[in-house]
Short mmCIF file of C-alpha atoms in Angstrom, two decimals:
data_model
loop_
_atom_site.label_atom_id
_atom_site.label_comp_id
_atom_site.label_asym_id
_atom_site.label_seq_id
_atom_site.Cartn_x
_atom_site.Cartn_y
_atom_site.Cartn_z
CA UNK A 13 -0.13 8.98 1.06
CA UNK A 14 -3.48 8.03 2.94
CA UNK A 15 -3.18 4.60 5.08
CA UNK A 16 -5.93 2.18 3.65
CA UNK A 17 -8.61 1.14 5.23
CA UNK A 18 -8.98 -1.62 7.60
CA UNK A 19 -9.88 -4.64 5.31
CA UNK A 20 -8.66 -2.79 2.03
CA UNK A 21 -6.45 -5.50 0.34
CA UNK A 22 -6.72 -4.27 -3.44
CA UNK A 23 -4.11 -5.88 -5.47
CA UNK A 24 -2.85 -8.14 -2.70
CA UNK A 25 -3.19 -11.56 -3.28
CA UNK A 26 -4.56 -12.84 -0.60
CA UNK A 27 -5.35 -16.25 1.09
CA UNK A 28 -8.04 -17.37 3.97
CA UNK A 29 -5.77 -17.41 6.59
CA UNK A 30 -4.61 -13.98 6.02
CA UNK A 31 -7.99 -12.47 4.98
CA UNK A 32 -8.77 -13.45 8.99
CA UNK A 33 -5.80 -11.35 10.26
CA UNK A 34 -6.78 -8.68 8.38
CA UNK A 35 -10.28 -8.70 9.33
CA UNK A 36 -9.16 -9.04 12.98
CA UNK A 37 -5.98 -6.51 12.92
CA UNK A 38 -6.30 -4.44 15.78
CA UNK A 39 -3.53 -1.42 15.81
CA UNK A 40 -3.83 -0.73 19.91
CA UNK A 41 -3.28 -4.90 20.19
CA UNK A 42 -0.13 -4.70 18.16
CA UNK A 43 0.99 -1.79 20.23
CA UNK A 44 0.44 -3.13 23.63
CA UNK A 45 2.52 -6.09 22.24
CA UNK A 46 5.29 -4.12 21.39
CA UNK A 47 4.74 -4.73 17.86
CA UNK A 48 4.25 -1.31 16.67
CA UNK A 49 7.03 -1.82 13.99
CA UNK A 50 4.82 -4.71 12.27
CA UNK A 51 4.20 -2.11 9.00
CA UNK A 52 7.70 -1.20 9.13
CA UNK A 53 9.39 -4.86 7.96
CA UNK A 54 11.99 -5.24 4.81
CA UNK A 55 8.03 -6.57 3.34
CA UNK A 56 6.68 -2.61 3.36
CA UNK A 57 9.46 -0.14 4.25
CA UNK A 58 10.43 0.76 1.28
CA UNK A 59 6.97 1.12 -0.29
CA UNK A 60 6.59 4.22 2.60
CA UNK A 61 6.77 7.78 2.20
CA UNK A 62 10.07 8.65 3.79
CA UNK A 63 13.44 10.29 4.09
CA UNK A 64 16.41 8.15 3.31
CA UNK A 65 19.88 8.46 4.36
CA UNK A 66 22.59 5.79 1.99
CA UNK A 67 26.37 4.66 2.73
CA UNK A 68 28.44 2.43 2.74
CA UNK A 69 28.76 0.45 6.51
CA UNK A 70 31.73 -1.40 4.61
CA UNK A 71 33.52 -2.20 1.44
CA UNK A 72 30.52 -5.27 1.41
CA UNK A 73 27.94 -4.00 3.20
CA UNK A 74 25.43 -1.04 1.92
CA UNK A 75 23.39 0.76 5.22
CA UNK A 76 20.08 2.34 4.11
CA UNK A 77 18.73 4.19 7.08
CA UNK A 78 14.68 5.52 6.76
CA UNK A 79 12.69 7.05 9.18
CA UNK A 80 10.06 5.32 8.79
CA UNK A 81 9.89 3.60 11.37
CA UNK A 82 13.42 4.43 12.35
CA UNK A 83 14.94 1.45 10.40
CA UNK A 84 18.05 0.19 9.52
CA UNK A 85 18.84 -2.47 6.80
CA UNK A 86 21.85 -3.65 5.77
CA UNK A 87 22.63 -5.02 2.29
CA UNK A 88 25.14 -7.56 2.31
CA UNK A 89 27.32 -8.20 -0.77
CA UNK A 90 29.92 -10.60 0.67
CA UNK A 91 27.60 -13.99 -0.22
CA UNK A 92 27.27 -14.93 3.22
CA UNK A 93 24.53 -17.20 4.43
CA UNK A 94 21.29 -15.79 6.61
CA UNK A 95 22.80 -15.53 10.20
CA UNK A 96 21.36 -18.12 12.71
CA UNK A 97 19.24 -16.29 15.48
CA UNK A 98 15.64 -14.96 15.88
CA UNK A 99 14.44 -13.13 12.52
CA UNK A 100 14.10 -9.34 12.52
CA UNK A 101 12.20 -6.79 11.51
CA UNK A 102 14.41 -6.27 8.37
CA UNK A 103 15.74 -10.06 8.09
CA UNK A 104 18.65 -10.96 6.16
CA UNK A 105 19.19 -8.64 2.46
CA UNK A 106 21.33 -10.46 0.10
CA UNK A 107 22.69 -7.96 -2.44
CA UNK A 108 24.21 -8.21 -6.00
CA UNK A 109 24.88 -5.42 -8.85
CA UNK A 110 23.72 -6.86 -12.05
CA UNK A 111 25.97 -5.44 -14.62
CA UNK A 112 24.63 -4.87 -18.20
CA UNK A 113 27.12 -6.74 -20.72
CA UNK A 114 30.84 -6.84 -19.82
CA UNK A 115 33.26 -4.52 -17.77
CA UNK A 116 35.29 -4.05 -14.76
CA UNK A 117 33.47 -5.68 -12.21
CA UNK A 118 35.13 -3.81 -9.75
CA UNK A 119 32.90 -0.59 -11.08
CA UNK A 120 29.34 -0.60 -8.77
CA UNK A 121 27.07 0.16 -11.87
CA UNK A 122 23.90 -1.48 -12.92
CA UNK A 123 20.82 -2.94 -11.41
CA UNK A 124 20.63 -3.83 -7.45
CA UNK A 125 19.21 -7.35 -6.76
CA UNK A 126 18.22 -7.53 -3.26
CA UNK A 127 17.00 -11.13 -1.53
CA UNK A 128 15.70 -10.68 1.97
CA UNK A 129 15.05 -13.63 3.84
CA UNK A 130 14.79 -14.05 7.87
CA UNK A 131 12.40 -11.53 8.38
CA UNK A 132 9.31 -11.29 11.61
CA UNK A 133 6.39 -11.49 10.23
CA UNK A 134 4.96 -7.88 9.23
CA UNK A 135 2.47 -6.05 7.47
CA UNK A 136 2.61 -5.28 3.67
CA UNK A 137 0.52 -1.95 4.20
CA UNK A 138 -0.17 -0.22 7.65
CA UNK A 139 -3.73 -1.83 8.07
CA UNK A 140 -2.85 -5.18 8.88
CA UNK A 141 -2.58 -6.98 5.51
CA UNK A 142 0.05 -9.64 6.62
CA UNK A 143 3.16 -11.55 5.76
CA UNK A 144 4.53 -14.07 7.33
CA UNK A 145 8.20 -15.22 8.59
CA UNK A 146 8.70 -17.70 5.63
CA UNK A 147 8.01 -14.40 3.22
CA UNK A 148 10.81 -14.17 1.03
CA UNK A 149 11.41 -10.20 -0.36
CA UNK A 150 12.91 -9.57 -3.97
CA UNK A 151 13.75 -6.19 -4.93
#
C-alpha cells in the first residue's frame, strides 16, 4: 500500500476548511507536536495494512490490538455512555452483534456494529486529509 500524495483526496468528500489542512499538512509539524499518531485514529486504523491481534478484555468488552501505530481499541458491548474526559486517539467504540432472524442471543454470531464517538481529531489517510473531534465512525 503506497501513502498518497500530499493533496490527494480522491473519493473523500471534502469541504473548504479541510481542503486548507490538507494543503498545509506538514508531517515534521505534527511530529514535533507529538502528534505523530494523527493517521492512526479509530477514523483510519483499520483501513491500514497491519497485523492484528483479537480477544476478549471481558465478557463485554472486545480488545483489538494493531500495530499500526501500536493501537489499542476497545469495543464495548455493555451500552454504556461515552466516558467524560479528553477524547482519544481511538474515542469511545460502541459495539452490538446484529443477529440475522431469531436465536439464542446469548450465541456471538452475526454482523458487528461498531459506533465510535469521542475521538482527537485525526487523519483519514496518512497525508493529512482530516477529521475532526465531532467525527462520528460507523463500522
Amino acid at each position: 500500500m503506497v501513502t498518497p500524495a500530499k493533496g490527494d483526496y480522491r473519493g473523500v468528500p471534502i469541504t473548504q476548511e479541510a481542503l486548507k489542512i490538507v494543503n498545509a499538512w506538514d508531517p515534521a509539524a505534527d511530529e514535533k507536536a507529538g502528534n505523530q499518531c494523527k493517521s492512526y485514529g479509530a477514523g483510519a486504523v483499520m483501513r491500514l495494512p497491519a497485523r492484528i491481534h483479537i480477544t476478549w478484555q471481558d465478557d463485554n468488552t472486545l480488545k483489538l490490538e494493531t500495530d499500526a501505530g501500536m493501537q489499542t481499541r476497545l469495543f464495548q458491548f455493555a451500552q454504556t455512555p461515552a466516558p467524560a474526559g479528553a477524547p482519544t486517539w481511538q474515542g469511545h467504540s460502541a459495539a452490538r452483534w446484529e443477529r440475522p432472524g431469531r436465536g439464542n442471543p446469548a450465541v456471538r454470531v452475526g454482523d458487528l456494529n461498531v459506533v465510535t464517538t469521542n475521538m482527537k481529531a485525526g487523519y483519514l489517510r496518512k497525508n493529512g486529509v482530516p477529521y475532526s473531534e465531532s467525527a462520528r465512525v460507523t463500522e
